[in-house]
Coordinates of C-alpha atoms in Angstrom, one line a residue:
Chain A
M1278 CA 0.0 0.0 -0.1
P1279 CA 1.4 3.4 -1.0
T1280 CA 1.7 6.3 1.6
P1281 CA -1.8 7.1 2.9
Y1282 CA -3.0 10.7 2.6
L1283 CA -4.3 10.7 6.2
D1284 CA -2.6 8.0 8.5
I1285 CA -4.3 7.6 12.0
S1286 CA -2.1 5.0 13.9
Q1287 CA -2.2 3.5 17.3
L1288 CA -4.2 6.4 18.5
G1289 CA -5.3 6.2 22.3
I1290 CA -6.6 8.9 24.6
E1291 CA -7.1 9.4 28.2
F1292 CA -9.0 11.9 30.1
D1293 CA -8.3 13.0 33.5
T1294 CA -11.6 12.9 35.3
D1295 CA -12.3 13.4 39.3
S1296 CA -12.4 9.5 39.5
G1297 CA -9.0 8.9 37.8
P1298 CA -8.1 8.6 34.2
F1299 CA -10.8 7.6 31.8
R1300 CA -9.5 5.6 28.8
A1301 CA -11.7 6.8 25.7
L1302 CA -9.7 5.5 22.8
E1303 CA -7.4 2.5 22.5
N1304 CA -5.4 1.4 19.4
V1305 CA -7.5 3.2 16.7
N1306 CA -5.8 2.4 13.3
L1307 CA -7.3 4.1 10.0
K1308 CA -5.7 4.9 6.5
I1309 CA -7.3 7.3 4.5
A1310 CA -7.0 8.1 0.8
Q1311 CA -6.9 11.4 -1.0
G1312 CA -10.5 12.2 -2.2
E1313 CA -12.1 9.5 -0.1
F1314 CA -15.4 9.9 2.0
V1315 CA -15.2 8.2 5.2
S1316 CA -17.9 8.0 7.8
L1317 CA -17.5 6.9 11.5
I1318 CA -20.3 5.4 13.1
G1319 CA -21.1 4.0 16.4
H1320 CA -23.4 4.4 19.4
S1321 CA -23.4 7.5 21.6
G1322 CA -20.3 8.0 23.8
C1323 CA -18.0 5.6 21.8
G1324 CA -15.4 8.2 21.1
K1325 CA -16.5 8.9 17.3
S1326 CA -16.0 12.8 18.1
T1327 CA -12.8 12.1 19.9
V1328 CA -11.1 10.6 17.2
L1329 CA -12.4 13.6 14.9
N1330 CA -11.3 16.0 17.5
I1331 CA -7.8 14.4 17.3
V1332 CA -7.6 14.8 13.8
A1333 CA -8.6 18.3 13.9
G1334 CA -5.9 18.9 16.6
L1335 CA -8.3 20.2 18.9
Y1336 CA -7.5 17.2 21.7
K1337 CA -4.1 15.7 21.9
A1338 CA -3.7 12.1 21.9
T1339 CA -2.2 10.3 24.7
E1340 CA -0.6 7.9 22.4
G1341 CA -0.3 7.2 18.7
G1342 CA -0.8 10.2 16.3
V1343 CA -2.1 11.6 13.2
I1344 CA 0.0 12.3 9.8
L1345 CA -1.6 14.1 7.0
E1346 CA 0.4 14.2 3.9
G1347 CA 3.5 13.3 5.7
K1348 CA 3.4 15.9 8.4
E1349 CA 2.3 15.2 11.9
V1350 CA -0.7 16.7 13.3
N1351 CA -0.1 18.6 16.5
E1352 CA -2.4 21.7 16.5
P1353 CA -5.6 22.7 15.0
G1354 CA -5.5 24.5 11.6
P1355 CA -7.5 25.3 8.4
D1356 CA -6.3 22.6 6.5
R1357 CA -8.3 20.1 8.8
A1358 CA -11.7 22.5 8.6
V1359 CA -14.5 21.2 11.1
V1360 CA -18.0 21.5 10.3
F1361 CA -19.9 21.5 13.9
Q1362 CA -23.1 19.9 14.6
N1363 CA -24.5 23.1 15.7
H1364 CA -23.2 25.2 12.9
A1365 CA -21.1 27.2 15.2
L1366 CA -21.6 30.3 13.3
M1367 CA -21.1 33.8 15.1
P1368 CA -24.2 35.3 15.8
W1369 CA -23.1 38.7 15.8
L1370 CA -21.7 38.3 12.1
T1371 CA -23.6 38.0 8.9
V1372 CA -23.5 34.9 6.6
Y1373 CA -20.9 36.8 4.5
Q1374 CA -18.7 37.9 7.6
N1375 CA -18.7 34.3 8.9
V1376 CA -17.1 33.1 5.9
E1377 CA -15.1 36.2 5.9
L1378 CA -13.5 35.7 9.3
A1379 CA -12.0 32.5 7.8
V1380 CA -11.0 34.0 4.5
A1381 CA -9.7 37.1 5.8
H1382 CA -7.2 35.7 7.9
I1383 CA -6.1 32.3 6.0
F1384 CA -5.6 34.1 2.5
K1385 CA -4.5 37.3 4.1
K1386 CA -1.1 37.3 2.0
T1387 CA -2.1 35.1 -0.9
K1388 CA -5.4 36.7 -2.1
S1389 CA -6.2 40.5 -2.7
K1390 CA -9.2 42.0 -1.2
A1391 CA -11.2 41.8 -4.4
E1392 CA -10.2 38.1 -5.0
Q1393 CA -11.2 37.3 -1.2
R1394 CA -14.7 38.6 -1.8
D1395 CA -14.8 36.6 -5.1
W1396 CA -13.9 33.5 -3.2
I1397 CA -16.3 34.2 -0.3
E1398 CA -19.0 34.5 -2.7
H1399 CA -17.9 31.3 -4.8
N1400 CA -18.4 29.2 -1.7
L1401 CA -21.5 30.6 -0.7
R1402 CA -22.9 29.9 -4.1
L1403 CA -21.6 26.3 -3.7
V1404 CA -23.8 25.9 -0.9
H1405 CA -26.7 27.7 -2.6
M1406 CA -26.8 30.5 0.4
D1407 CA -25.5 33.3 -2.0
H1408 CA -28.9 34.8 -1.6
A1409 CA -28.8 35.5 2.2
M1410 CA -25.3 36.7 2.6
K1411 CA -26.2 39.9 4.5
K1412 CA -28.6 37.9 6.9
L1413 CA -27.4 37.4 10.6
P1414 CA -27.8 33.6 11.7
H1415 CA -31.0 34.0 13.9
E1416 CA -32.5 34.9 10.8
I1417 CA -32.0 31.9 8.7
S1418 CA -33.2 28.1 9.3
G1419 CA -31.1 25.6 10.7
G1420 CA -30.4 23.9 7.6
M1421 CA -29.0 27.1 6.0
K1422 CA -26.9 27.8 8.8
Q1423 CA -25.4 24.5 8.6
R1424 CA -24.7 25.3 4.6
V1425 CA -22.9 28.3 5.6
G1426 CA -21.0 26.4 8.2
I1427 CA -19.9 24.1 5.4
A1428 CA -19.2 27.0 3.0
R1429 CA -16.9 28.5 5.8
C1430 CA -14.9 25.1 5.9
L1431 CA -15.0 24.7 2.1
A1432 CA -13.5 28.2 1.9
M1433 CA -10.4 27.2 3.8
Q1434 CA -9.7 24.7 1.2
P1435 CA -9.1 22.0 3.6
K1436 CA -6.9 18.8 2.9
V1437 CA -9.6 16.9 5.1
L1438 CA -12.9 18.2 5.7
L1439 CA -14.0 17.0 9.2
M1440 CA -17.7 16.7 9.8
D1441 CA -19.0 16.4 13.4
E1442 CA -22.6 15.0 13.0
P1443 CA -23.0 17.9 10.5
F1444 CA -26.9 17.1 10.0
G1445 CA -27.7 15.8 13.2
A1446 CA -29.6 18.7 14.5
L1447 CA -31.8 19.0 11.3
D1448 CA -35.2 17.5 10.3
A1449 CA -35.3 14.5 7.7
L1450 CA -36.3 16.5 4.9
T1451 CA -33.9 19.4 5.4
R1452 CA -31.1 16.5 6.1
A1453 CA -31.7 15.0 2.7
H1454 CA -31.4 18.1 0.7
L1455 CA -27.9 18.7 2.6
Q1456 CA -26.9 15.4 1.9
D1457 CA -27.5 16.0 -1.7
S1458 CA -25.5 19.5 -1.8
L1459 CA -22.7 17.6 -0.1
M1460 CA -22.7 14.5 -2.3
E1461 CA -22.8 17.2 -5.4
I1462 CA -20.1 19.4 -3.8
Q1463 CA -17.7 16.4 -3.1
N1464 CA -18.2 15.0 -6.5
D1465 CA -17.0 18.3 -8.0
L1466 CA -14.3 19.2 -5.6
G1467 CA -13.0 15.7 -4.7
N1468 CA -12.4 16.4 -1.0
T1469 CA -11.5 14.1 1.4
V1470 CA -14.0 13.9 4.0
I1471 CA -14.3 12.2 7.5
M1472 CA -18.0 12.5 8.8
I1473 CA -19.3 11.3 11.9
T1474 CA -23.0 9.8 12.0
H1475 CA -25.8 8.2 13.8
D1476 CA -27.5 7.7 10.9
V1477 CA -27.2 4.4 8.8
D1478 CA -28.6 5.7 5.6
E1479 CA -26.5 8.9 5.6
A1480 CA -23.6 6.7 6.0
V1481 CA -24.2 4.1 3.1
L1482 CA -25.3 6.9 0.7
L1483 CA -22.3 9.3 1.2
S1484 CA -19.5 7.0 2.1
D1485 CA -16.8 5.2 0.1
R1486 CA -15.9 3.3 3.7
I1487 CA -17.9 3.1 6.8
V1488 CA -15.9 2.7 10.0
M1489 CA -17.9 1.2 12.8
M1490 CA -16.7 1.7 16.2
S1491 CA -17.1 -0.5 19.2
N1492 CA -18.5 0.9 22.3
G1493 CA -16.3 2.6 25.1
P1494 CA -14.7 2.8 27.5
A1495 CA -11.5 2.0 25.5
A1496 CA -13.3 2.3 22.1
S1497 CA -11.8 1.2 19.0
I1498 CA -12.6 0.5 15.5
G1499 CA -14.8 -2.4 15.1
E1500 CA -15.3 -3.3 11.4
V1501 CA -14.6 -1.2 8.2
L1502 CA -17.3 -1.6 5.6
Q1503 CA -16.1 -0.7 1.9
V1504 CA -19.1 0.7 0.1
D1505 CA -18.8 0.1 -3.4
L1506 CA -22.0 1.7 -4.9
P1507 CA -21.3 3.7 -8.1
R1508 CA -21.4 7.6 -7.8
P1509 CA -23.1 9.9 -8.7
R1510 CA -25.6 8.3 -6.2
D1511 CA -29.5 8.8 -6.3
R1512 CA -31.2 8.4 -3.2
L1513 CA -34.4 7.2 -4.7
E1514 CA -32.7 4.7 -7.2
L1515 CA -30.7 3.4 -4.0
A1516 CA -33.8 2.9 -2.2
E1517 CA -34.7 0.1 -4.2
N1518 CA -31.1 -1.2 -4.7
P1519 CA -30.5 -4.6 -3.2
E1520 CA -26.6 -3.7 -2.7
F1521 CA -27.5 -0.6 -0.8
N1522 CA -29.9 -2.5 1.6
R1523 CA -27.0 -5.1 2.1
Y1524 CA -24.6 -2.5 3.1
R1525 CA -27.5 -1.0 5.3
Q1526 CA -27.8 -4.3 6.9
A1527 CA -24.4 -4.9 7.6
V1528 CA -24.1 -1.5 9.8
L1529 CA -27.2 -2.4 11.4
K1530 CA -26.0 -5.6 12.3
F1531 CA -22.8 -4.3 13.7
L1532 CA -24.6 -1.6 15.8
Y1533 CA -27.7 -3.5 17.2
E1534 CA -26.4 -7.5 17.3
K1535 CA -22.6 -7.1 17.8
Q1536 CA -22.3 -4.0 19.9
K1537 CA -25.1 -4.4 22.2
N1538 CA -23.7 -7.6 23.8
P1539 CA -20.9 -7.0 25.9
A1540 CA -19.2 -10.3 25.2
K1541 CA -19.3 -9.7 21.6
D1542 CA -18.1 -6.4 22.1
A1543 CA -15.0 -7.8 23.6
S1544 CA -14.5 -10.1 20.6
A1545 CA -14.9 -7.3 18.3
K1546 CA -12.4 -5.4 19.7
S1547 CA -9.8 -8.1 19.6
T1548 CA -10.1 -8.1 15.5
D1549 CA -7.7 -6.4 13.3
S1550 CA -9.1 -2.8 13.2
N1551 CA -8.2 -2.3 9.7
S1552 CA -9.7 -5.5 8.4
V1553 CA -12.4 -4.7 5.8
T1554 CA -15.5 -6.8 6.3
D1555 CA -17.2 -8.1 3.1
A1556 CA -20.5 -6.6 3.4
S1557 CA -22.1 -9.2 1.2
K1558 CA -20.9 -12.2 3.1
T1559 CA -22.0 -10.5 6.3
A1560 CA -25.3 -10.0 4.7
N1561 CA -25.4 -13.6 3.6
Q1562 CA -24.3 -15.2 6.8
A1563 CA -27.4 -14.0 8.7
S1564 CA -26.3 -16.0 11.6
A1565 CA -24.1 -13.2 13.0
Q1566 CA -20.3 -13.6 13.0
T1567 CA -18.1 -12.8 10.0
P1568 CA -15.2 -14.6 9.2
H1569 CA -12.9 -12.1 10.9
D1570 CA -14.9 -12.5 14.1
S1571 CA -14.7 -16.2 14.1
A1572 CA -11.0 -16.4 13.2
A1573 CA -10.4 -13.9 16.3
A1574 CA -12.7 -15.8 18.7
Chain B
M62 CA -79.3 37.1 1.6
S63 CA -79.2 40.3 -0.5
T64 CA -75.8 41.7 -1.2
D65 CA -76.8 44.8 0.8
A66 CA -77.9 42.5 3.9
L67 CA -74.1 41.0 3.4
N68 CA -72.5 44.4 3.3
H69 CA -74.2 45.7 6.3
F70 CA -73.3 42.4 8.0
G71 CA -69.9 42.7 6.9
S72 CA -69.5 46.5 8.2
Q73 CA -71.2 45.4 11.5
L74 CA -68.4 42.9 11.5
L75 CA -66.0 45.3 11.0
S76 CA -66.9 47.8 13.3
R77 CA -67.1 45.0 15.8
F78 CA -63.3 44.3 15.3
R79 CA -62.4 48.1 15.4
Q80 CA -64.4 48.2 18.5
V81 CA -62.2 45.2 20.1
D82 CA -59.1 46.6 18.8
F83 CA -60.0 49.8 20.6
Y84 CA -60.7 48.2 23.7
R85 CA -57.6 46.5 23.4
L86 CA -55.8 49.7 23.0
V87 CA -57.1 51.3 26.1
A88 CA -56.5 48.0 28.2
Q89 CA -53.2 48.3 27.0
S90 CA -52.3 51.6 27.7
L91 CA -54.0 51.3 31.0
K92 CA -51.8 48.3 31.8
N93 CA -48.8 50.3 30.6
L94 CA -49.3 53.6 32.0
G95 CA -52.3 53.6 34.3
I96 CA -51.0 50.7 37.0
P97 CA -47.8 52.6 37.2
L98 CA -49.3 55.6 37.7
L99 CA -51.6 54.4 40.3
G100 CA -48.8 52.9 42.1
V101 CA -47.2 56.4 42.3
L102 CA -50.3 58.0 43.5
I103 CA -50.8 55.7 46.1
F104 CA -47.2 56.2 47.4
L105 CA -47.9 59.8 47.3
A106 CA -50.9 59.4 49.6
L107 CA -49.0 57.4 51.8
W108 CA -46.1 59.4 52.0
H109 CA -48.3 62.5 52.6
S110 CA -50.2 60.9 55.8
V111 CA -47.2 59.6 57.1
A112 CA -45.4 62.9 56.8
T113 CA -48.2 65.2 58.5
N114 CA -47.8 62.9 61.4
I115 CA -43.7 63.0 62.0
V116 CA -42.6 66.3 63.5
T117 CA -39.0 66.9 64.0
S118 CA -37.0 69.6 65.7
L119 CA -36.6 71.1 62.2
G120 CA -40.1 71.0 61.7
Q121 CA -42.5 68.7 60.0
F122 CA -41.2 65.8 57.9
P123 CA -41.3 67.1 54.3
G124 CA -44.3 65.6 52.5
P125 CA -44.9 65.8 48.8
S126 CA -46.4 69.3 48.5
E127 CA -43.4 70.8 50.4
V128 CA -40.8 68.9 48.2
W129 CA -42.6 70.6 45.2
E130 CA -42.2 74.1 46.9
Q131 CA -38.6 73.3 47.7
S132 CA -37.5 72.2 44.3
K133 CA -39.4 75.2 43.0
G134 CA -37.4 77.3 45.3
L135 CA -33.9 75.1 44.6
I136 CA -34.6 76.4 40.6
A137 CA -35.2 80.1 41.5
E138 CA -32.2 79.9 43.6
H139 CA -30.2 78.6 41.0
Q140 CA -31.5 81.1 38.2
A141 CA -30.7 83.6 40.6
E142 CA -27.3 82.8 41.4
R143 CA -26.8 82.5 37.4
Q144 CA -28.1 86.0 36.9
K145 CA -25.5 87.3 39.5
A146 CA -22.5 85.5 37.9
E147 CA -23.7 86.9 34.6
D148 CA -23.8 90.5 36.1
F149 CA -20.6 90.0 37.7
L150 CA -18.9 89.0 34.2
Q151 CA -20.7 92.0 32.6
R152 CA -19.4 94.5 35.3
Q153 CA -15.8 93.5 34.4
L154 CA -16.1 93.2 31.1
D155 CA -17.5 96.9 31.0
R156 CA -14.6 97.9 33.5
N157 CA -12.1 96.2 31.3
A158 CA -13.6 98.0 28.2
S159 CA -13.2 101.4 29.8
I160 CA -9.6 100.6 31.2
L161 CA -8.6 99.7 27.5
A162 CA -10.3 102.8 26.0
E163 CA -8.2 104.9 28.3
N164 CA -4.8 102.8 27.9
P165 CA -4.7 100.3 25.0
D166 CA -1.7 98.6 26.3
A167 CA -3.1 98.0 29.8
E168 CA -3.3 94.3 31.1
V169 CA -6.8 93.3 32.0
R170 CA -8.0 90.2 33.6
I171 CA -11.4 88.4 34.0
R172 CA -11.9 87.0 37.6
D173 CA -14.2 83.7 37.9
Y174 CA -17.4 84.3 39.8
T175 CA -16.9 82.3 43.0
G176 CA -20.4 82.3 44.2
R177 CA -21.9 79.6 46.3
P178 CA -22.7 76.5 44.2
T179 CA -26.4 75.9 43.7
F180 CA -28.2 72.3 43.8
F181 CA -27.7 72.0 40.2
D182 CA -23.9 72.8 40.2
Q183 CA -23.9 70.1 42.7
I184 CA -25.5 67.7 40.4
F185 CA -23.2 68.4 37.6
T186 CA -20.3 68.1 40.0
S187 CA -21.6 64.5 41.0
L188 CA -22.3 63.6 37.4
K189 CA -19.0 64.6 36.4
T190 CA -17.0 62.8 39.3
V191 CA -19.1 59.6 38.8
T192 CA -18.5 59.5 35.1
F193 CA -14.8 60.0 35.5
G194 CA -14.5 57.4 38.2
F195 CA -16.7 55.0 36.2
I196 CA -14.8 55.4 33.1
L197 CA -11.4 54.9 34.9
A198 CA -12.8 51.7 36.7
S199 CA -14.1 50.2 33.4
I200 CA -10.7 50.9 31.5
I201 CA -9.1 48.7 34.2
A202 CA -11.9 46.1 34.9
I203 CA -12.8 45.2 31.2
P204 CA -9.1 44.1 30.1
L205 CA -8.7 42.5 33.6
G206 CA -11.7 40.4 33.5
I207 CA -10.9 39.5 29.8
V208 CA -7.5 38.1 31.0
C209 CA -9.2 36.4 33.8
G210 CA -11.8 34.7 31.5
L211 CA -9.5 33.9 29.0
S212 CA -6.8 32.5 31.4
D213 CA -7.4 30.0 34.0
L214 CA -4.3 30.5 35.7
S215 CA -4.4 34.5 36.2
Y216 CA -8.1 34.0 37.3
R217 CA -6.9 31.7 40.1
A218 CA -4.0 34.2 40.9
V219 CA -6.4 37.3 40.7
N220 CA -9.3 35.7 42.3
P221 CA -8.5 35.6 46.1
I222 CA -7.7 39.5 45.7
I223 CA -10.8 40.3 43.9
Q224 CA -12.9 38.1 46.7
V225 CA -11.2 40.1 49.5
L226 CA -11.4 43.5 47.8
K227 CA -14.8 43.2 46.9
P228 CA -16.9 43.5 50.1
V229 CA -14.8 46.2 51.4
S230 CA -16.5 49.5 51.6
P231 CA -14.9 52.1 49.4
L232 CA -15.6 54.8 52.1
A233 CA -12.9 52.6 54.2
W234 CA -10.4 53.8 51.4
L235 CA -11.4 57.2 51.6
P236 CA -8.9 58.4 54.1
L237 CA -6.0 56.5 52.2
V238 CA -7.0 57.8 48.8
T239 CA -7.5 61.4 50.3
M240 CA -3.8 61.0 51.7
M241 CA -2.4 59.4 48.7
V242 CA -3.7 61.9 46.4
S243 CA -2.4 64.9 48.3
A244 CA 0.9 63.2 48.6
L245 CA 1.1 62.1 44.6
Y246 CA -0.8 64.7 42.7
V247 CA 1.5 67.6 43.3
S248 CA 1.2 70.3 40.7
D249 CA 1.4 74.0 40.6
D250 CA -1.4 74.3 38.0
P251 CA -3.6 71.1 38.7
M252 CA -6.0 69.9 36.0
F253 CA -8.5 68.4 38.5
D254 CA -9.2 69.3 42.0
K255 CA -7.9 67.2 44.6
S256 CA -11.5 66.7 46.0
F257 CA -12.7 65.8 42.8
L258 CA -9.9 63.1 42.5
N259 CA -10.6 61.8 45.7
S260 CA -14.2 61.1 45.1
A261 CA -13.6 59.8 41.6
F262 CA -10.8 57.3 42.8
T263 CA -13.2 56.3 45.6
V264 CA -16.1 55.6 43.1
A265 CA -13.5 53.9 40.7
L266 CA -12.6 51.3 43.6
C267 CA -16.2 50.3 43.8
C268 CA -16.9 50.4 40.2
I269 CA -14.1 47.8 39.4
W270 CA -15.3 44.6 40.9
P271 CA -18.8 44.0 39.2
T272 CA -17.2 44.6 36.0
V273 CA -14.4 42.4 36.5
I274 CA -16.5 39.5 37.8
N275 CA -19.2 39.6 35.1
T276 CA -16.6 40.1 32.4
T277 CA -14.7 37.1 34.0
V278 CA -17.9 35.1 33.5
G279 CA -18.9 36.5 30.4
V280 CA -15.5 35.6 28.6
A281 CA -15.2 31.9 30.5
S282 CA -18.6 31.0 29.3
I283 CA -18.0 31.5 25.6
D284 CA -19.5 28.7 23.4
R285 CA -16.8 26.1 23.0
D286 CA -17.5 25.7 19.2
L287 CA -16.8 29.2 18.6
I288 CA -13.5 29.0 20.3
D289 CA -12.7 25.8 18.4
V290 CA -13.6 27.5 15.0
S291 CA -11.3 30.4 16.2
R292 CA -8.4 27.8 16.8
V293 CA -9.2 25.9 13.5
I294 CA -8.7 29.0 11.7
R295 CA -5.9 30.0 13.8
L296 CA -6.6 33.3 14.7
P297 CA -3.9 35.3 16.7
T298 CA -4.8 36.0 20.3
L299 CA -5.7 39.7 19.4
V300 CA -7.9 39.1 16.6
H301 CA -9.5 36.4 18.6
V302 CA -10.2 38.7 21.5
Q303 CA -11.5 41.5 19.3
K304 CA -13.7 39.2 17.0
I305 CA -14.9 36.3 19.2
V306 CA -14.2 37.0 23.0
I307 CA -15.7 40.6 23.1
P308 CA -18.7 40.3 21.1
S309 CA -19.6 37.0 22.7
A310 CA -19.0 38.6 26.3
I311 CA -20.4 41.8 25.4
P312 CA -23.7 41.2 27.3
M313 CA -22.1 40.0 30.6
I314 CA -19.7 42.9 30.3
F315 CA -22.9 45.4 30.4
T316 CA -24.5 43.6 33.2
G317 CA -21.1 44.2 35.1
L318 CA -21.0 47.9 33.6
R319 CA -24.7 48.4 34.9
M320 CA -24.2 47.1 38.2
S321 CA -20.8 49.0 38.8
L322 CA -22.4 52.4 37.6
A323 CA -25.4 51.8 40.2
T324 CA -23.0 51.1 43.1
G325 CA -20.7 53.7 42.1
W326 CA -23.3 56.4 42.0
M327 CA -24.6 55.4 45.5
V328 CA -21.1 55.3 46.9
L329 CA -20.3 58.9 45.4
I330 CA -23.1 60.5 47.4
A331 CA -21.8 58.8 50.7
A332 CA -18.2 59.9 49.9
E333 CA -19.0 63.3 49.1
M334 CA -21.1 63.7 52.4
L335 CA -18.2 61.9 54.3
A336 CA -15.4 63.9 52.8
Q337 CA -17.1 67.2 52.5
N338 CA -16.3 67.1 48.4
P339 CA -18.4 69.1 46.2
G340 CA -21.5 67.4 44.9
L341 CA -24.9 66.2 45.8
G342 CA -23.5 64.6 48.9
K343 CA -22.2 67.7 50.2
F344 CA -25.6 69.5 49.5
I345 CA -27.3 67.2 51.6
W346 CA -24.7 67.2 54.5
D347 CA -24.5 71.3 54.2
E348 CA -28.4 71.6 54.3
F349 CA -28.5 69.2 57.5
Q350 CA -26.0 71.2 59.0
N351 CA -27.7 74.3 58.3
G352 CA -30.8 73.1 60.0
S353 CA -33.4 75.9 58.7
S354 CA -37.1 75.0 58.1
N355 CA -36.4 74.4 54.7
S356 CA -33.7 72.0 55.0
L357 CA -35.7 68.7 55.2
G358 CA -37.6 69.5 52.3
R359 CA -34.5 70.2 50.4
I360 CA -32.6 67.1 51.2
M361 CA -35.5 65.2 50.3
V362 CA -35.6 67.2 46.7
A363 CA -31.9 65.7 46.7
V364 CA -32.8 62.3 47.6
I365 CA -35.4 62.2 44.8
A366 CA -32.9 63.7 42.3
I367 CA -30.4 61.3 43.3
G368 CA -32.6 58.4 42.7
L369 CA -34.0 59.9 39.3
I370 CA -30.6 60.4 38.1
G371 CA -29.4 56.8 39.0
F372 CA -32.4 55.6 37.2
C373 CA -31.3 57.5 33.9
L374 CA -27.7 56.6 34.3
D375 CA -29.1 52.9 34.2
R376 CA -31.4 53.7 31.3
L377 CA -28.3 55.2 29.4
M378 CA -26.3 52.2 29.9
L379 CA -29.2 50.3 28.7
L380 CA -29.4 52.3 25.6
L381 CA -25.6 52.0 24.7
Q382 CA -25.7 48.3 25.4
R383 CA -28.7 47.9 22.6
K384 CA -26.6 50.1 20.2
V385 CA -23.4 48.0 20.8
S386 CA -24.8 44.2 21.3
W387 CA -25.7 42.3 18.4
D388 CA -28.3 40.4 20.5
K389 CA -31.2 42.6 19.8
N390 CA -33.6 40.0 20.8
A391 CA -32.6 40.1 24.3
I392 CA -34.9 41.2 26.7
L393 CA -33.0 43.9 28.5
R394 CA -34.1 45.0 32.0

């Protein structure tokens, strides 16, 4: 395998709590290629967000580390822009100014004022928010705010776009629109994306790979599912696609059969975290375990 | 039903709506204006009945009517004093003109009028003092609060000192401030009176704390996500403070400023009484010492003026907050 674009290796983190250290993550290994769309899925509190925050540089790993394009990540930076679940727009700045806050600082030396303005407008156009540039965040809907949050990140021209449950706080219809927009943008720009989600359909629809995390404490990567659906993907067509449903089932099975049971939780953890589960096999062998699991057990 | 009947029915309905609208308007204005007015009237009645029953060595306790009389007297006194000052200036101008007519090279001077400060002069002095002290305190308190809110270490370092100094009545500082000013502020042509500085510093000493504490809380409770955004963009500290921290903490900063100004105004009156520094406090003390039959009424006028001015100062801060704050929907009380 050639050197990966983003390499997360042997990652572990411990938090200091009042009742002693708490080990949230252990032995997380993940290699991501340029232009790949990877979803992290798992139950609440399994440390998905922690992984993302370490890649973003917002948290420091206790052991292991993250290498992006040959350089170690040890602080936050615009090359790893984060889309937050609750948009994180400055309420006192207009839509335009929110994007400007990032652009004005990051491209201070490389873009003229006029170029900056064009760039901000271009990115707002990408997320279809160019009509509301003068509006304040409280004047637009939740979905629109999240669009602006995405535009702000795209405007940073990140090497990796990190998305922390970006559509979790939105209603189903708005979520679908935003997912379509995101697919469109990623198709055009070829961004490398790591997205955290709770939503199985969303993960299968958007991802090239789905990384399923085991439950904490000391959570790790349980299984990795390669999603080989052709792009561009259409949600209506996929709804009837048997492949799509097999992928869904594989994820559901992991989340609700394997991770519910603590005994199996332990066995899942002992598998090679980088192993790619063959989804069709998983689906065929309705009687639970994958070959990897049985081999490990 | 004919069209006419329908029309008639329609217009009836419309007038009904208008009537309802009208009643609602009346009810609304009754609630907004009538009820507070009623409260004031009841208070005045109670005050009047209580006042007539209290007889002091300086005469009867002033009731509303007495206060009204005295405030008219104070206004007249002020106007008379102003007239005197103008006359004094005019006399000097006339004299200087005649001197210059005789000898164009003569040196002429205009002397300041040194009459007794009136009630309104004292109000003006107090306002000037409280403004100066308040601004001085804010210049120290806001940056200190921002530093404490941003860095837990500096908060831990500064907090014990704040907690101990906060409950100290600034009047306890007054003697120290007085001695310090007279020792350190030595100048042949002083820009400020020493008494002015004494009062202003005393006010500043009590204005600092609420602003420091509220600014610290405001800065420390900024949404984590917004801070993370700033970290991802890698904003330098100063830009971070200017673009993220201050706008975010503005509502809390103003809460602190309003508390500061309110306590500052209260403390100022006490300081002026205690130190005999010019201002409303001195006015009250002088009237008390004067002990004429008018004194109690005049003191009562001062009490009401102090209350109204304090109220106006708070409203002024509220207006400023509305102007500066991004959160126009917040209910500001």
